[in-house]
Coordinates of C-alpha atoms in Angstrom, one line a residue:
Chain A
X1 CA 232.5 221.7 128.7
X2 CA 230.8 224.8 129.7
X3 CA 230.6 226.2 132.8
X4 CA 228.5 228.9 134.5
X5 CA 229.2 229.9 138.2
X6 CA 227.1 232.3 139.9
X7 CA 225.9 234.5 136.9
X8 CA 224.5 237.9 137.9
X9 CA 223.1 239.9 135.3
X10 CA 220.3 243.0 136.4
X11 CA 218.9 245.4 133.9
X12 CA 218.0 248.5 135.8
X13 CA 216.1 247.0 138.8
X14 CA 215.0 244.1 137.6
X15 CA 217.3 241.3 138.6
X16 CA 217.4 238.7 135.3
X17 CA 220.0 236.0 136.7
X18 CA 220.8 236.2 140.6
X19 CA 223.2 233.3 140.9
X20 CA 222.7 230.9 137.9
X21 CA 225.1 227.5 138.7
X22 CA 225.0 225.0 135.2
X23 CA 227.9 223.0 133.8
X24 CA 226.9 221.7 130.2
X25 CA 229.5 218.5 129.9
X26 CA 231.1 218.5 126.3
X27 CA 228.9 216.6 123.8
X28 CA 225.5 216.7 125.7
X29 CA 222.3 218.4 124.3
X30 CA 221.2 220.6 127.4
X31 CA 217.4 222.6 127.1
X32 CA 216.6 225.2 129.2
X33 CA 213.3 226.0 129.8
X34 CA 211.3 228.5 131.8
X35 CA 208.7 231.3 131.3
X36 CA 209.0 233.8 129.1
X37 CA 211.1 236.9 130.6
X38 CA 212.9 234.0 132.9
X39 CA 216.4 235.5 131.4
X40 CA 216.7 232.5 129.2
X41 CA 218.1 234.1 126.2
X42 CA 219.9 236.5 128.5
X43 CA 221.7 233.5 129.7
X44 CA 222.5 232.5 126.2
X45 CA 223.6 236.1 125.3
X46 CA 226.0 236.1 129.0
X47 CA 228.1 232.9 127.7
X48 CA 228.7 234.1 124.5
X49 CA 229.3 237.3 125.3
X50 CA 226.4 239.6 123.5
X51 CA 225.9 240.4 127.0
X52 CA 228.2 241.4 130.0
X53 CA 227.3 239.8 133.2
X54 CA 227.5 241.5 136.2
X55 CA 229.0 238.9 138.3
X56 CA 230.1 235.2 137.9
X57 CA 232.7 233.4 135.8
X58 CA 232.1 231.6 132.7
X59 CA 234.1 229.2 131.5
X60 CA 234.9 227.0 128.4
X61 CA 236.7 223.5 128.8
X62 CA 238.2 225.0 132.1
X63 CA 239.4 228.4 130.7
X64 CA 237.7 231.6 131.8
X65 CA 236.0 233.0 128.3
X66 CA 236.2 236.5 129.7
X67 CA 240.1 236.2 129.0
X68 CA 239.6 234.1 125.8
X69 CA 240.7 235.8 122.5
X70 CA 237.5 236.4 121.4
X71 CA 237.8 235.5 117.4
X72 CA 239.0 232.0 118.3
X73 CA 236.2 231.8 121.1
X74 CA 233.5 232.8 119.1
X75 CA 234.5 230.3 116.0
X76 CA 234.1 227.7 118.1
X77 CA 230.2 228.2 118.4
X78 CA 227.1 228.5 116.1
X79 CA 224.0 230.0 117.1
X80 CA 220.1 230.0 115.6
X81 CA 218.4 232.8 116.3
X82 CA 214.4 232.8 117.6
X83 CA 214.0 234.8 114.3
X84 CA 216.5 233.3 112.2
X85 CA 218.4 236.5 112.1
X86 CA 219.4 236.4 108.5
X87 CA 220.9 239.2 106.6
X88 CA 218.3 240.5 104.2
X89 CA 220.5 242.4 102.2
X90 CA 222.2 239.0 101.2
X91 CA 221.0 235.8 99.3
X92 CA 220.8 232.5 101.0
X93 CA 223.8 230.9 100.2
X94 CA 225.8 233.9 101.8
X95 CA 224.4 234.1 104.9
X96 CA 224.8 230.5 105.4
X97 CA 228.6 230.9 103.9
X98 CA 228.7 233.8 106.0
X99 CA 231.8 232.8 108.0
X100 CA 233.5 230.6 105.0
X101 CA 233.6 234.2 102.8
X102 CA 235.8 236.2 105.5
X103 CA 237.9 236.0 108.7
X104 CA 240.2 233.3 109.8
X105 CA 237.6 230.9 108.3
X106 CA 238.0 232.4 104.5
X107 CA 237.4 230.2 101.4
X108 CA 237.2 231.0 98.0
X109 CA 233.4 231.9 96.8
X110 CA 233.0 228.6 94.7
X111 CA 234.1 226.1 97.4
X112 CA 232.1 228.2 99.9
X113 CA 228.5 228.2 97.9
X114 CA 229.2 224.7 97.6
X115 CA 229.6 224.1 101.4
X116 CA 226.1 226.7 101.7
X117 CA 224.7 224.0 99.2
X118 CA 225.3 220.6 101.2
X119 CA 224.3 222.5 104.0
X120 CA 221.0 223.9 102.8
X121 CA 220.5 220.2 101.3
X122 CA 221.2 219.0 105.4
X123 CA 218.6 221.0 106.6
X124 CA 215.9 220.0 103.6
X125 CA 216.5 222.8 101.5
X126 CA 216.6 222.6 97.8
X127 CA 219.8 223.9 95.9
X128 CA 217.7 226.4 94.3
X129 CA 216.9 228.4 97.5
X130 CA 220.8 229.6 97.6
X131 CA 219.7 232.5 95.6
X132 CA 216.4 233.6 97.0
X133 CA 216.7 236.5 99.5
X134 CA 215.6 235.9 103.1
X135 CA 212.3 237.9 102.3
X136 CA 211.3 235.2 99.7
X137 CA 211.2 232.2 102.3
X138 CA 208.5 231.4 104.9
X139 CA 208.7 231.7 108.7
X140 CA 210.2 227.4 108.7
X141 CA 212.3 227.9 105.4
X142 CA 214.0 231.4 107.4
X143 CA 214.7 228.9 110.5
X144 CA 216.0 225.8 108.2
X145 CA 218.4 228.7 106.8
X146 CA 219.0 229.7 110.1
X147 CA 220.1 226.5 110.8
X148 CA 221.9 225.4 108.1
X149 CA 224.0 229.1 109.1
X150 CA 224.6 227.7 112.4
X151 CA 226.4 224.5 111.3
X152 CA 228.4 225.6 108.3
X153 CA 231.6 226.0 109.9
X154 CA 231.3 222.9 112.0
X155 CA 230.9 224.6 115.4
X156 CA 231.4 222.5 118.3
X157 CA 228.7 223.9 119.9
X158 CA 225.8 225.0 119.1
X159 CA 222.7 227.2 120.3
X160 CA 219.4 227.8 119.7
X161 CA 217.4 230.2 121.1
X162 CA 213.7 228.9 120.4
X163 CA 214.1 227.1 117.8
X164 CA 210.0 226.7 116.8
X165 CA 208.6 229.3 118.3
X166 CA 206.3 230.8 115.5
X167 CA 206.1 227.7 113.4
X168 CA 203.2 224.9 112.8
X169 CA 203.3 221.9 114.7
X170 CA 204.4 219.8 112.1
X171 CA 207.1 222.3 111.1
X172 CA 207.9 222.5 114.5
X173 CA 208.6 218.3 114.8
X174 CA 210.6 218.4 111.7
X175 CA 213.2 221.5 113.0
X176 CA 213.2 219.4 116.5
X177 CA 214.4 216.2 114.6
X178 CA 216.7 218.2 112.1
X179 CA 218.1 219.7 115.3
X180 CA 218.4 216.2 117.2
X181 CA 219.8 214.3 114.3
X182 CA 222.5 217.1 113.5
X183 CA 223.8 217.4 116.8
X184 CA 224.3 213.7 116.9
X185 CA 225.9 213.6 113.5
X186 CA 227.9 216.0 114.8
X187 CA 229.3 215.3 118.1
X188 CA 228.1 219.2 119.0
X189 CA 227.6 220.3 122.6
X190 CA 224.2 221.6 122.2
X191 CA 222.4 224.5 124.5
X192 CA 218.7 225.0 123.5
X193 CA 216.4 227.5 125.2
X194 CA 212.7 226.8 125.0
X195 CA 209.3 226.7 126.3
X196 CA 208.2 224.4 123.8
X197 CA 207.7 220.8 126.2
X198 CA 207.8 218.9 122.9
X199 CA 211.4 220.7 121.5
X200 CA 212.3 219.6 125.0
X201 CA 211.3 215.9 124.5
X202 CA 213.0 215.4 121.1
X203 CA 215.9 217.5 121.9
X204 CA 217.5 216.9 125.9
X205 CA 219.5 214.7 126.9
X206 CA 219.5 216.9 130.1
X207 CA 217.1 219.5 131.1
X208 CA 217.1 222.7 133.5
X209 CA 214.6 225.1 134.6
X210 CA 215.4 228.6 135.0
X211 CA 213.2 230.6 137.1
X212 CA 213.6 233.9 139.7
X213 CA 216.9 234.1 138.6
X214 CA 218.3 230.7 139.4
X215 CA 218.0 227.0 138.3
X216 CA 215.2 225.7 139.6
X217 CA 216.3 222.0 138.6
X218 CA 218.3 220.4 136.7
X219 CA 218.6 216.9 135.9
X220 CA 217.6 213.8 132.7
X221 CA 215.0 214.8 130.3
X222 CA 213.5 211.5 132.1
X223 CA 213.5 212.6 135.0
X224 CA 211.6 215.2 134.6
X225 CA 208.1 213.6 135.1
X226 CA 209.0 212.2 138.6
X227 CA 210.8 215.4 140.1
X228 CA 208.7 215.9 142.7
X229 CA 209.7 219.6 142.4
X230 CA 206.0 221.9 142.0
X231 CA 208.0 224.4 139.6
X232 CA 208.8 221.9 137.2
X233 CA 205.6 219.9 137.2
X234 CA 203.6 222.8 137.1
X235 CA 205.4 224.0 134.2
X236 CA 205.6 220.8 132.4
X237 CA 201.9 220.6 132.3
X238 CA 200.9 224.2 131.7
X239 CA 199.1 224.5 134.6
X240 CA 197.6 228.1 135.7
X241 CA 197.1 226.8 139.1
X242 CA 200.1 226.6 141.6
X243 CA 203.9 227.8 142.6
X244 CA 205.0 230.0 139.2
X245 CA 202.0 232.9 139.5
X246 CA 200.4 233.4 136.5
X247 CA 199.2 236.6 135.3
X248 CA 195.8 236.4 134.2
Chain B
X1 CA 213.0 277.6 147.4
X2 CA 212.8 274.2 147.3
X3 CA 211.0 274.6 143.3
X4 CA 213.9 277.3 142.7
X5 CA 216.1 273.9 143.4
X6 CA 213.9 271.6 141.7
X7 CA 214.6 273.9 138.8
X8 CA 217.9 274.0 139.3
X9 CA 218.4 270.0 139.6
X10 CA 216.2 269.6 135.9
X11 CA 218.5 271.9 134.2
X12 CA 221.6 269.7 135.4
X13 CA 220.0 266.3 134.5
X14 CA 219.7 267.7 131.3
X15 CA 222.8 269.3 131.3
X16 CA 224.8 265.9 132.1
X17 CA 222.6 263.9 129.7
X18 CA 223.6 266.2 126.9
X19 CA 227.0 266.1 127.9
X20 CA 226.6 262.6 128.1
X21 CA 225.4 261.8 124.7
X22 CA 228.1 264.5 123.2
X23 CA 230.5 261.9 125.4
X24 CA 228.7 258.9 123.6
X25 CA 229.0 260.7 119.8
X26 CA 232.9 261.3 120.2
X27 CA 233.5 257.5 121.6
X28 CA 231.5 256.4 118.9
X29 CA 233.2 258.5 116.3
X30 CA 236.7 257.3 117.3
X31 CA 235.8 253.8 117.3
X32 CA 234.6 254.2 113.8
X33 CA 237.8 256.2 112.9
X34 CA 239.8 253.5 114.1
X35 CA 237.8 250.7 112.8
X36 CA 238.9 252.6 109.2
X37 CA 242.0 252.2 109.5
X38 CA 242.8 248.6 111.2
X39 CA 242.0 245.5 109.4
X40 CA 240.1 243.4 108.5
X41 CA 238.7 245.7 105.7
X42 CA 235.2 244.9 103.6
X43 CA 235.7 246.5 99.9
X44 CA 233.1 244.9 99.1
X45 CA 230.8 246.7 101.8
X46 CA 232.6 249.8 101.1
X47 CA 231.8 249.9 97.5
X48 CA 228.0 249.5 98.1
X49 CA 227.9 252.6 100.8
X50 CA 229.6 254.2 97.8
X51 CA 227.0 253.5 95.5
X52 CA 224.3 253.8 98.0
X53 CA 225.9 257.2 99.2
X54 CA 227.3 258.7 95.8
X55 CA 226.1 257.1 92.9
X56 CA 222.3 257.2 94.1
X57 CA 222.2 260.3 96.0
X58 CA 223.2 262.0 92.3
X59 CA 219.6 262.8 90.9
X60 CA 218.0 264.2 94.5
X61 CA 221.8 266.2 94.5
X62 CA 221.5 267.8 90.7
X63 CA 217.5 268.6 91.1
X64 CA 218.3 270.6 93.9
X65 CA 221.2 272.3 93.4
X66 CA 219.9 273.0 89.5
X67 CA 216.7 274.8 91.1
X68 CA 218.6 276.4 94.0
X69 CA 221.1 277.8 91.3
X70 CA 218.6 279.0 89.3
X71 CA 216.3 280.5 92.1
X72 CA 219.7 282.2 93.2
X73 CA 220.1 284.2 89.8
X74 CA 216.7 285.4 90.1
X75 CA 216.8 286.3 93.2
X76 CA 220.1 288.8 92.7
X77 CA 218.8 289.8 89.8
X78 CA 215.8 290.7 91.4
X79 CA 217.6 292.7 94.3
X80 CA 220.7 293.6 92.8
X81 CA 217.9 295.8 90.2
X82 CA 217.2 297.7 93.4
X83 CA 220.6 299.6 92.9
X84 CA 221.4 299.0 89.5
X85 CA 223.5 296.2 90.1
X86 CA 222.3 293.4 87.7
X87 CA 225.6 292.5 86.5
X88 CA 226.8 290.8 89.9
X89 CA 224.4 287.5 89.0
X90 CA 227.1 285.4 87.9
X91 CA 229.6 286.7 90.8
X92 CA 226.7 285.7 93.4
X93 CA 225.3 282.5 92.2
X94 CA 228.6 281.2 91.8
X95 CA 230.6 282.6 95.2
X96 CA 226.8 281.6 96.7
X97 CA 226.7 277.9 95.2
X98 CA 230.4 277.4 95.9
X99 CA 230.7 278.2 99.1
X100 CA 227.5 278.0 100.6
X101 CA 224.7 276.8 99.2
X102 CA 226.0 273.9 97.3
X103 CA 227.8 272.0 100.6
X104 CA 225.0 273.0 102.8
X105 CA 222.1 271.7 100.4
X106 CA 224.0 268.6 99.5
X107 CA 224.7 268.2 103.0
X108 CA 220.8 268.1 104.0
X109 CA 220.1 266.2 101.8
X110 CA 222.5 263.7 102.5
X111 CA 221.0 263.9 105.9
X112 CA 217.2 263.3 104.4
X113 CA 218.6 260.5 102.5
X114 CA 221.1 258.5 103.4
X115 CA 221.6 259.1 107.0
X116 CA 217.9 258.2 107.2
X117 CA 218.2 255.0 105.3
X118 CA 221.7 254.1 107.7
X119 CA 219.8 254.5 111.1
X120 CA 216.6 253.0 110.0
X121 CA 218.7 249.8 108.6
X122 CA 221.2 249.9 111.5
X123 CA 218.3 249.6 114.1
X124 CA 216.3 247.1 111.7
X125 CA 219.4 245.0 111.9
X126 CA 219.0 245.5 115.5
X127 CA 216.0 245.2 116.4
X128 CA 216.0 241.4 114.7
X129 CA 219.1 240.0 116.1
X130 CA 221.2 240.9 113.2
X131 CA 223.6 242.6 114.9
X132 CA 223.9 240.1 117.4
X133 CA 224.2 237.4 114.6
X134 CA 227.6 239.4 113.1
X135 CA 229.0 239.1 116.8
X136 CA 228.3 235.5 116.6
X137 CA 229.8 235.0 113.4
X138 CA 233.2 236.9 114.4
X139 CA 232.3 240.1 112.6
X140 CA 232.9 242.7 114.6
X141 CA 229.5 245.6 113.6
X142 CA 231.7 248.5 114.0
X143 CA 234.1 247.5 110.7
X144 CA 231.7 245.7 109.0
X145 CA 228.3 248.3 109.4
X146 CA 229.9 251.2 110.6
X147 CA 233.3 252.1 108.9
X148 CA 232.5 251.5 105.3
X149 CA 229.4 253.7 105.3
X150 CA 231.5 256.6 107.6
X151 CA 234.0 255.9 104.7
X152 CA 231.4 256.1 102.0
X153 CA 230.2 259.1 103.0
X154 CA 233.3 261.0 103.4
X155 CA 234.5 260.0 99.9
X156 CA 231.3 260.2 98.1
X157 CA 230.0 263.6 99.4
X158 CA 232.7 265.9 98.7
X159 CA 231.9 264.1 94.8
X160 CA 228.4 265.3 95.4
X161 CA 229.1 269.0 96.5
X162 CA 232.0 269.1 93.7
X163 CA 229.4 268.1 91.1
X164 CA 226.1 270.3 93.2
X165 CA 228.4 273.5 92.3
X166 CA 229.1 273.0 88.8
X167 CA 225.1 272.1 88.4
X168 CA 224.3 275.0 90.5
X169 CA 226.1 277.4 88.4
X170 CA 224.4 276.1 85.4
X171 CA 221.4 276.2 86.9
X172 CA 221.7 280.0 87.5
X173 CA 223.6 280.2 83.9
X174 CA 220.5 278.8 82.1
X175 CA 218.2 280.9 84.1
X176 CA 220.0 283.8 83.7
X177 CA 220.9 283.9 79.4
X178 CA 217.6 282.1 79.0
X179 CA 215.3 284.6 81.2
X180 CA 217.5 287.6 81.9
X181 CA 219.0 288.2 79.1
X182 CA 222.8 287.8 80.3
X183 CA 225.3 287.2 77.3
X184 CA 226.3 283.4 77.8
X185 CA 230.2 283.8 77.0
X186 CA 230.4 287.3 79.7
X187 CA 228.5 284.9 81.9
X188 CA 230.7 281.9 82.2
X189 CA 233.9 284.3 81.8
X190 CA 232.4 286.5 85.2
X191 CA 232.1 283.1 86.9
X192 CA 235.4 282.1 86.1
X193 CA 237.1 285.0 87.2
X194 CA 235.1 285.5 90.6
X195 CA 236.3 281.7 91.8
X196 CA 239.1 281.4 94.0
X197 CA 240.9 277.9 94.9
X198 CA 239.7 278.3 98.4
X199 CA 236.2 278.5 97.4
X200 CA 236.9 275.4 96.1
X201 CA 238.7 273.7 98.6
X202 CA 236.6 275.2 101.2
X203 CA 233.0 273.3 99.6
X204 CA 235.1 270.0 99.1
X205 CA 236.2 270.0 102.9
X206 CA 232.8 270.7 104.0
X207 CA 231.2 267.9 101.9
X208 CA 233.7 265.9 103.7
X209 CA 233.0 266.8 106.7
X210 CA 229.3 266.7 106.4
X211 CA 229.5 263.7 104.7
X212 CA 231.0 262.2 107.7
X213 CA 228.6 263.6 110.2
X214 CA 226.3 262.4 107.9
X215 CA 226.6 258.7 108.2
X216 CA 228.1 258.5 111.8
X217 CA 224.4 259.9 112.4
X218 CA 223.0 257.3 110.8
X219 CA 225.3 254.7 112.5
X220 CA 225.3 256.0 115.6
X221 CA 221.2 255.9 116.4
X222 CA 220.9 252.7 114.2
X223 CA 223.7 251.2 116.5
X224 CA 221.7 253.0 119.7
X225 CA 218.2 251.6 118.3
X226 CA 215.6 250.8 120.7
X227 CA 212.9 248.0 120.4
X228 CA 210.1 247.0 117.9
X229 CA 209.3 249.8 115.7
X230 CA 208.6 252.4 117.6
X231 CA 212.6 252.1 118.2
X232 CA 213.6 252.2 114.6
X233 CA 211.6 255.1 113.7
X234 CA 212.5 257.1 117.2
X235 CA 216.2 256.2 115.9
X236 CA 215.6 257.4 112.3
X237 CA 214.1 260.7 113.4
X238 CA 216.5 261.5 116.3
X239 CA 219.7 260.5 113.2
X240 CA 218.3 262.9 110.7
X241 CA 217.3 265.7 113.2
X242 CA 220.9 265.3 114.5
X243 CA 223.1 265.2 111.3
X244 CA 221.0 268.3 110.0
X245 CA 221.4 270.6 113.0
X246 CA 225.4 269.0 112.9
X247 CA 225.9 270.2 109.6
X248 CA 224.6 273.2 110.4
X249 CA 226.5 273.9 113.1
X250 CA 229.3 272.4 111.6
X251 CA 229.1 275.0 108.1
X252 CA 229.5 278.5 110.5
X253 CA 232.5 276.8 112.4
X254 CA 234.1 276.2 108.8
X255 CA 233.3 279.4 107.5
X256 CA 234.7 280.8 110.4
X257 CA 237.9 278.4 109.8
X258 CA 238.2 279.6 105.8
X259 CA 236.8 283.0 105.6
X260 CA 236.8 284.8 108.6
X261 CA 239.1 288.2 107.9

């Protein structure tokens, strides 16, 4: 279970999180949502520690992560990057087997291109890809890779930090159903940051909407039609008019 | 009064930054020091900054150290004529190359090349969350980006000065029995003679040196990249600008260290 208690972060001036209170229970696929420059991805960044907060505790299954030993803390997540984040200077199949080729995690190079393989086959990829360089894919097959990255080691939980921003709406349904059906298959504790309302629909079990700082609301993914809360419906519906200002 | 303060205040903002940032360089520099030397280790890493660093650094290296060298013997022949004193070619090209010319040249460019290349990888890497992605994937940047190339560098540069020197001298050797008419065997004999070990050893410690400044440059503004593009190429300027003058700067303290009477 994750847990997040009072989370203060500022950059300069500008106050990003001013008192953020979410606990993600183990096993459940939680999207955040919220306009762009909410702090979403600062958020994400905070709990796995990419980013210092400037106040608040963090903790994982009950244990504070700022006094976890941080190679054992940090194998125990995967992450998908907006941009996928893959290492140009290395085919496929290595980034993917990124972890499996050093660290605690270390297999030998066969057994780990074959674990890069399944995985690439998981996400829809053909065997062929694991020796293509990053720069040879398109904008969906860099995210599928991105994916495929995030689950090779069997994380227990995962994030993913817009997962279809930048893609086609069909592309974008079929990295929302990859992402769905994985973190099923996998038992994973999932955190997904998005402003995408139909990532949020295939994804949540459990949504919450981040804006000034603080969680607006929090509660089912179907609940969120009958909140009752103006934040949320106006941002649901992409509305210009009402609460969240909109800059025009 | 109050703009003799104003003054006053800009000169110590700019004062602390600078002192600042020197603060930033040395923290940086130890960190990458100590990731060297504390596992886990990346040979793999390390022997691609070595190619990267050495191996394709050779063919900018020779060129220039060939023309510099050959340049050089002109030059001296060209002055030295002034007061009869033709004959000290060899001496000068090869005390010039050896302890001078050779490090320093080598050294800049290093500093156009590589440290370039570093930084504007570096602060690529950045800029698209690959940095971020290492973290995630429990590889710590500092051993993984930063020590092998700091490593690189100080192997592979002293190689490159070492081999500037001896292409240097040729350089003014060919120019000089080809052009000059210097007797090749009297040439090579002169140049012989006039080198001492510490010539030597001095050029290999500089290449070292500037080899190291060279790719902490490099690592240090990638690592210190700002955003978009606009950040990479601010961070690839400031690296190069910053390992040059280094050098530099670094090349009169070391003369001082060897030479000075």
């Amino acid at each position: 279970m994750i847990g997040l208690r009072d989370i203060h972060k500022a950059f300069g001036p500008k106050k990003v999180l001013q008192g953020i209170d979410l606990t993600v229970p183990k096993g459940e696929s939680m999207v955040i949502i919220g306009g762009s420059g909410t702090g979403k991805s600062v958020l994400l960044k905070c709990i796995l520690g990419l980013v210092v907060p400037d106040g608040g505790t963090i903790t994982l299954d009950g244990q504070d992560t700022a006094q976890a030993e941080r190679d054992a803390f940090l194998a125990r997540f995967g992450m998908l990057f907006q941009g996928g984040a893959l290492f140009d200077s290395l085919p496929v199949w290595q980034n993917v087997a990124f972890r499996l080729l050093r660290g605690s995690l270390r297999k030998p190079a066969a057994e780990a291109r074959e674990i890069a393989i399944s995985k690439l086959r998981r996400v829809g990829l053909k065997a062929e890809t694991a020796d293509l360089y990053p720069a040879e894919l398109s904008g969906g097959m860099q995210k599928r890779v991105g994916l495929a990255r995030a689950i090779a080691a069997e994380p227990e939980i995962i994030f993913f930090d817009e997962p279809t921003t930048g893609l086609d709406p069909i592309m974008a349904g079929v990295i929302n159903d990859l992402i769905r059906e994985i973190v099923v298959e996998m038992g994973a504790t999932a955190m997904t940051i998005t402003h995408d309302m139909s990532s949020v629909r295939a994804i949540a079990d459990r949504v919450a909407m981040l804006h000034d700082g603080t969680i607006r609301w929090t509660g089912p993914v179907s609940g969120m039609s009958e909140s009752g809360d103006p934040y949320l419906d106006q941002f649901i519906h992409g509305r210009a008019e009402g609460p969240i200002e909109a800059v025009r | 009064m109050s703009r003799a303060l104003s003054l006053l205040a800009a000169l110590g903002r700019s004062v602390m930054a600078f002192l600042a940032a020197v603060g930033r360089v040395t923290i940086f520099a130890a960190q990458a020091i100590s990731h060297i030397f504390r596992p886990p280790f990346y040979p793999k890493e390390l022997g691609q900054a070595l190619l990267s660093v050495g191996y394709f650094s050779l063919p900018v290296v020779g060129l220039t150290a060939f023309f510099t060298g050959g340049a050089l013997a002109l030059q001296i022949y060209s002055g030295g004529a002034r007061f009869n004193a033709e004959a000290v070619v060899p001496r000068i090209v090869a005390v010039g190359m050896v302890r001078e010319l050779g490090p320093v040249l080598v050294g800049l460019m290093i500093a156009a090349r590589v440290t370039s290349s570093i930084a504007a990888e570096i602060a690529t890497m950045k800029v698209t969350e690959q940095i971020d992605a290492l973290v995630t994937l429990s590889t710590h940047p500092m051993k993984y980006l930063t020590a092998p190339r700091v490593l690189a560098g100080l192997i592979a540069v002293p190689v490159l000065v070492g081999i500037g020197d001896v292409i240097g001298v040729m350089g003014g050797y060919m120019v000089s029995t080809g052009r000059l008419d210097f007797n090749p065997a009297t040439y090579l004999q002169n140049t012989v003679d006039f080198i001492e070990a510490q010539d030597v050893a001095s050029s290999l410690v500089k290449g070292a040196v500037f080899g190291f400044l060279a790719a902490l440059m490099g690592c240090f503004y990638g690592m210190h990249s700002g955003r978009g593009a606009q950040g990479v190429g601010r961070a690839t300027k400031a690296s190069v600008v910053a390992a040059a003058v280094l050098i530099l700067a670094a090349n009169y303290l070391l003369t001082e260290l060897f030479f000075s009477a």
